[in-house]
Structure formats: C-alpha cells, structure tokens
mmCIF file with all atom_site columns, C-alpha atoms in Angstrom:
data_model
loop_
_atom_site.group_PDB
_atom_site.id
_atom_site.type_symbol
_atom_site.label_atom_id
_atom_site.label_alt_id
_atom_site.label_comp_id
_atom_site.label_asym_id
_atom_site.label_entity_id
_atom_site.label_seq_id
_atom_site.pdbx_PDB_ins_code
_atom_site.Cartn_x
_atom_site.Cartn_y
_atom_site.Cartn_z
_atom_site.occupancy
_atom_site.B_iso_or_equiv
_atom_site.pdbx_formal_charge
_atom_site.auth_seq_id
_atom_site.auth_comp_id
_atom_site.auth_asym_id
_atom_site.auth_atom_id
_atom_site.pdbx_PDB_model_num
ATOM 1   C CA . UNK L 1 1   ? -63.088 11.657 66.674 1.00 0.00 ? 202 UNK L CA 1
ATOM 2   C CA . UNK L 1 2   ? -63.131 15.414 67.993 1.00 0.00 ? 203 UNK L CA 1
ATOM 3   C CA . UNK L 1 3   ? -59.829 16.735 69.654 1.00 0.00 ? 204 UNK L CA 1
ATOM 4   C CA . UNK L 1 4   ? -59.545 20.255 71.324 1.00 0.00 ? 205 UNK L CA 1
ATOM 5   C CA . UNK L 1 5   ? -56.655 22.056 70.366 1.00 0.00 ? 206 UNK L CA 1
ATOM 6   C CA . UNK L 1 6   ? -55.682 24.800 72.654 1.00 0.00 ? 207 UNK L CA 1
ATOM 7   C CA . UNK L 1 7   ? -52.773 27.198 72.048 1.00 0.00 ? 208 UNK L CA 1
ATOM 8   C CA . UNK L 1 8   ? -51.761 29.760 74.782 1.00 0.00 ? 209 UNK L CA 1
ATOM 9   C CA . UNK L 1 9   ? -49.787 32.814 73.782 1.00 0.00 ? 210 UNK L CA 1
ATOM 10  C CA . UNK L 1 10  ? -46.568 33.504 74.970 1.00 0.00 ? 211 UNK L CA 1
ATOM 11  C CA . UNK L 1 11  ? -46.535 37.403 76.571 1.00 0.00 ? 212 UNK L CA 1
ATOM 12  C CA . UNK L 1 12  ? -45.447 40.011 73.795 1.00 0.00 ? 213 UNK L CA 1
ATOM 13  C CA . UNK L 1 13  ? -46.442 38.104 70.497 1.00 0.00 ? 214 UNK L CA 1
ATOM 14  C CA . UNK L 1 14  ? -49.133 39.925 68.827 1.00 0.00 ? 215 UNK L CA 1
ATOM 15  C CA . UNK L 1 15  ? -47.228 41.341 66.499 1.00 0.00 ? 216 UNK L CA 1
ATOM 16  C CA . UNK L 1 16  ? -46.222 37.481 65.765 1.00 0.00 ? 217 UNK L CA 1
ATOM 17  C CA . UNK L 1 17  ? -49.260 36.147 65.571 1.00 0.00 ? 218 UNK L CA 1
ATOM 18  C CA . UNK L 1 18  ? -50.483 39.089 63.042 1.00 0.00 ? 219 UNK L CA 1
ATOM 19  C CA . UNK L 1 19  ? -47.500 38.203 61.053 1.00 0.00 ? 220 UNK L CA 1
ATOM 20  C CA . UNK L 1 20  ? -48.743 34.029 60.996 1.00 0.00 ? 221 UNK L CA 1
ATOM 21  C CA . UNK L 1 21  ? -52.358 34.782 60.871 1.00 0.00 ? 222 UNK L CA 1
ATOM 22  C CA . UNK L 1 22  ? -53.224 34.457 57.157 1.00 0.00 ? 223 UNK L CA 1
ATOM 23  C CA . UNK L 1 23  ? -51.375 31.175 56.785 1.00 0.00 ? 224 UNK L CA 1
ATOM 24  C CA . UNK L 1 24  ? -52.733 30.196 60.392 1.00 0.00 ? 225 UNK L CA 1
ATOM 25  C CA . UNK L 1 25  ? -56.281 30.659 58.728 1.00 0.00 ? 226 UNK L CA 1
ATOM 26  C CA . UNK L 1 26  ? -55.594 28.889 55.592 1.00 0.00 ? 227 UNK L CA 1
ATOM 27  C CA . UNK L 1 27  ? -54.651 25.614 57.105 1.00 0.00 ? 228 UNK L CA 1
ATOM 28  C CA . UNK L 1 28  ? -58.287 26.169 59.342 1.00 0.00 ? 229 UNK L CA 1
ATOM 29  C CA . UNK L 1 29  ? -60.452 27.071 55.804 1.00 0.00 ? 230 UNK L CA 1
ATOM 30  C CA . UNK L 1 30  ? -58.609 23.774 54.532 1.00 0.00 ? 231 UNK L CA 1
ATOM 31  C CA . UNK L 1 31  ? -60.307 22.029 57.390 1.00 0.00 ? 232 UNK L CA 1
ATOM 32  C CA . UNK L 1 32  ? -63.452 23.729 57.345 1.00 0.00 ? 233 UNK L CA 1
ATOM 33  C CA . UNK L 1 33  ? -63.572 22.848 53.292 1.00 0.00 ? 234 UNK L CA 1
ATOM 34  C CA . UNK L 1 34  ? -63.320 19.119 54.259 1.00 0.00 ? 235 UNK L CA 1
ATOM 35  C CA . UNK L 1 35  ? -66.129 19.247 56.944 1.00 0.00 ? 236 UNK L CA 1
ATOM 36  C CA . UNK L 1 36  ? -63.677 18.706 60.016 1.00 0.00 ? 237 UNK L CA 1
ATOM 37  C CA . UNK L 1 37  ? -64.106 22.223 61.660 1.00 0.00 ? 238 UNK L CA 1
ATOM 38  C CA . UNK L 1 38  ? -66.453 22.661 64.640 1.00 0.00 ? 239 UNK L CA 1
ATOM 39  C CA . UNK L 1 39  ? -65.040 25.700 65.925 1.00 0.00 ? 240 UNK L CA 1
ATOM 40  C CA . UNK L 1 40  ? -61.980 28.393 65.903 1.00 0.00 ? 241 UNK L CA 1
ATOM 41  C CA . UNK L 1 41  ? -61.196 31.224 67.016 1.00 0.00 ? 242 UNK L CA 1
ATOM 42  C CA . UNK L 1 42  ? -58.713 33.368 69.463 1.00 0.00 ? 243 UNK L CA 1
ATOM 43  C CA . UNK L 1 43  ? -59.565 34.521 73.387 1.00 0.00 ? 244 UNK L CA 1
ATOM 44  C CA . UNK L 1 44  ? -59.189 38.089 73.839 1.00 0.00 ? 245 UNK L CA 1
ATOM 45  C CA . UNK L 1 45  ? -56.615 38.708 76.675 1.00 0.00 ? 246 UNK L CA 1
ATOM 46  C CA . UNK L 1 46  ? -59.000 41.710 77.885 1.00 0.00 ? 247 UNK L CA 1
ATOM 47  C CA . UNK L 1 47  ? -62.834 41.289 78.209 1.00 0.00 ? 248 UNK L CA 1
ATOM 48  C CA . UNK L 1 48  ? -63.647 42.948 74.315 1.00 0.00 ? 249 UNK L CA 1
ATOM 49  C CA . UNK L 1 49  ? -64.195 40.906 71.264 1.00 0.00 ? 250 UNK L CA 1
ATOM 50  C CA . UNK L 1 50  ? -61.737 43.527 69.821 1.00 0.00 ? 251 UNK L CA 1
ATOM 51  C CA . UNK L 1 51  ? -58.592 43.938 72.697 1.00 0.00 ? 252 UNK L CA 1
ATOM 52  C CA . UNK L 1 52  ? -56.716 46.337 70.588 1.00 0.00 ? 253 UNK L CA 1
ATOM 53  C CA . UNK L 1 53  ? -52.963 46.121 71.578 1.00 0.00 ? 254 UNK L CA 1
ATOM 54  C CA . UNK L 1 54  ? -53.671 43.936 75.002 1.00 0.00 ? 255 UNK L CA 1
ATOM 55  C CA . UNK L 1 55  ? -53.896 41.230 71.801 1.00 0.00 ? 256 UNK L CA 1
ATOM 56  C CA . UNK L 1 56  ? -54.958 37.492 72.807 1.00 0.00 ? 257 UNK L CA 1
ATOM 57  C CA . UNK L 1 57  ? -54.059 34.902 75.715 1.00 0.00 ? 258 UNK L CA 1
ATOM 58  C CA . UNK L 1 58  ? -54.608 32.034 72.675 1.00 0.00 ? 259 UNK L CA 1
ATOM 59  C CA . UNK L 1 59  ? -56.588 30.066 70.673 1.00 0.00 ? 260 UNK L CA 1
ATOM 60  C CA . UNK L 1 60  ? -59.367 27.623 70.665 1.00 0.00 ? 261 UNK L CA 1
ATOM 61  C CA . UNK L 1 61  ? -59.625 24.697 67.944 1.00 0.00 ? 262 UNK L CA 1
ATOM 62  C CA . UNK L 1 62  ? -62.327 21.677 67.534 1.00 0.00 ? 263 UNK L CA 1
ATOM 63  C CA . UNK L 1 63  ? -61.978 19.569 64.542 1.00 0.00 ? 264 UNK L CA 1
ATOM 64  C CA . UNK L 1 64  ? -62.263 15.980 63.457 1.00 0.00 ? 265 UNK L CA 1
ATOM 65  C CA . UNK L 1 65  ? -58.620 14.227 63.427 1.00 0.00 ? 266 UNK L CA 1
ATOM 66  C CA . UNK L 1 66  ? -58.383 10.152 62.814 1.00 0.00 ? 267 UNK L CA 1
ATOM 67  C CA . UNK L 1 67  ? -56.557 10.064 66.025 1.00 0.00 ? 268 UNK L CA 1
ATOM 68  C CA . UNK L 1 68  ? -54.237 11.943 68.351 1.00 0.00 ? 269 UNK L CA 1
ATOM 69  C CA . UNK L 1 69  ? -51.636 11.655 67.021 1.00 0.00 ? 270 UNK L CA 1
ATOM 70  C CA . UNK L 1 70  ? -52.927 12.863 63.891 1.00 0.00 ? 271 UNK L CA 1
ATOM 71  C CA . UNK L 1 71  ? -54.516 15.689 65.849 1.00 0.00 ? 272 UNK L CA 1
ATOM 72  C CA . UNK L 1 72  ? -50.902 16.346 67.617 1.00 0.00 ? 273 UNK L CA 1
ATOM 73  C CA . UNK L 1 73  ? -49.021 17.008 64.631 1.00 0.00 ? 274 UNK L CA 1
ATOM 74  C CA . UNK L 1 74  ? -51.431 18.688 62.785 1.00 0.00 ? 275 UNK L CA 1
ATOM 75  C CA . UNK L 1 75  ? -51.399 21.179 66.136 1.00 0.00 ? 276 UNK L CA 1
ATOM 76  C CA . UNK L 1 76  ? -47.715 21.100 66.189 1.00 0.00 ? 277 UNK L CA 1
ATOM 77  C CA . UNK L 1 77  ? -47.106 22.554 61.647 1.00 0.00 ? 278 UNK L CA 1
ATOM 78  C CA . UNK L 1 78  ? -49.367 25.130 62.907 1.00 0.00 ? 279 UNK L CA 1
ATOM 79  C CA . UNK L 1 79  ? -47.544 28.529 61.591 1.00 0.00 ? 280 UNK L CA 1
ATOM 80  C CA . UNK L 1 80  ? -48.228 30.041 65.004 1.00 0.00 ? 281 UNK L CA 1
ATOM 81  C CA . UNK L 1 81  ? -46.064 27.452 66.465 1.00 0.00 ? 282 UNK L CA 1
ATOM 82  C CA . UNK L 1 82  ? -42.923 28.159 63.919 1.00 0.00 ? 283 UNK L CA 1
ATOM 83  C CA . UNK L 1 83  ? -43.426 31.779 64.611 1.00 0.00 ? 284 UNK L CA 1
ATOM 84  C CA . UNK L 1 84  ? -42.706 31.617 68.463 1.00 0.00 ? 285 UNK L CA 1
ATOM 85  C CA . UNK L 1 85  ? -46.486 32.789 69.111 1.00 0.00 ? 286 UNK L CA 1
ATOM 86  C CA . UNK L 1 86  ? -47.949 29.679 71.194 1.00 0.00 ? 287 UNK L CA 1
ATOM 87  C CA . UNK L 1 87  ? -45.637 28.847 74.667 1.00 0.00 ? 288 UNK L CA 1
ATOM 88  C CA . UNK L 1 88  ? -47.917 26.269 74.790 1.00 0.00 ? 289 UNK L CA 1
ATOM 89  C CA . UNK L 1 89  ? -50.251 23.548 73.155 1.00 0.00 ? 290 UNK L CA 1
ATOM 90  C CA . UNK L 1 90  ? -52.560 21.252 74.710 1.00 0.00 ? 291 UNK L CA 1
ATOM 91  C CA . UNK L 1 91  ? -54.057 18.710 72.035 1.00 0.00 ? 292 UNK L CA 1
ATOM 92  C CA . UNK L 1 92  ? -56.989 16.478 73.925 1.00 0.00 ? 293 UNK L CA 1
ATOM 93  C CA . UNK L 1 93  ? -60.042 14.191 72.946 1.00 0.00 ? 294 UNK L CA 1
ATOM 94  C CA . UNK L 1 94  ? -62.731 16.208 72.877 1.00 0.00 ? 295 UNK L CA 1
ATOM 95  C CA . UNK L 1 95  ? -66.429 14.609 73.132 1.00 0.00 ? 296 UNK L CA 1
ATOM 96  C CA . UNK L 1 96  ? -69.450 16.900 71.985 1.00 0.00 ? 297 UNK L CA 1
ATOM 97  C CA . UNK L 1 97  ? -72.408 16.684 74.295 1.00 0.00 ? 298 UNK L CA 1
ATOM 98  C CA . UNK L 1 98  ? -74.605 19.735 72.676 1.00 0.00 ? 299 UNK L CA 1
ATOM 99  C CA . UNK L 1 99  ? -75.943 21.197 70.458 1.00 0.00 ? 300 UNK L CA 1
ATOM 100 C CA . UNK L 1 100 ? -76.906 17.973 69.701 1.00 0.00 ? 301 UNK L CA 1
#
C-alpha cells in the first residue's frame, strides 16, 4: 500500500537539513531503486522553487511500505529526524486516484 510521509521543519534548521541531505537522499534512491517511490521532494517556505536562506517548511514522501508500521519506522531512521530538522512527522495511508 501507498503511505504519505510528511515532515515539517522545525524554524532555524536549514543549515541541518543541508548537513542530513545526502544521506536523507540515499535512503530515497534506495527506494526509488526498488520501485517503491512515487514522489519526493521538499516545500519551499517562500513561493520560489529555489528560497535561498528562507530554506523549506518540510518535506513530502509517497512510497510503497507493507504496512504502517513499516511505513512509521522507516519515517522515523530518517537522518532528518536524528538531526533535529523535522518537529514533526505525519505518516498516513495514502490512496492514488490519478494519474491513473
């Protein structure tokens, strides 16, 4: 099944999250390699697909988990966790509609 994984930045932690970012993106290429990634990527925290030092408000996962719980943990070894960069992570079943 599809979860949504949804991080939200805690204020101040770009400078964190640069730090994580390459091992944050190796644990999403491992899921993209096993045909479980539908989408990633961050949310600007200003209206620019490059906000500069206003940074990001979070991040936006899809993938293919075997359950929640599966999906939970996976959010929870996430390096932006360890590094203080999320305040907060919503993990929910996520049903695809379209494209179809």
């Amino acid at each position: 099944m599809l979860y949504l994984i949804l991080g939200e930045d805690a204020p101040g932690t770009l400078e964190k999250r640069l730090a994580a970012r390459p091992r944050h993106l190796e644990r999403l290429e491992a899921l993209q390699a096993a045909g479980r990634l539908i989408l990633a990527g961050p949310c600007p925290a200003i209206d620019s697909p490059d906000p500069g030092p206003a940074g990001f408000s979070g991040s936006l996962i899809v993938a293919e988990f075997p359950s929640l719980e599966e999906a939970q943990a996976w959010a929870e070894a996430d390096p932006y966790v360890a590094a203080g960069v999320y305040a907060r992570v919503t993990v929910k079943p996520f049903k695809q509609v379209l494209p179809a």
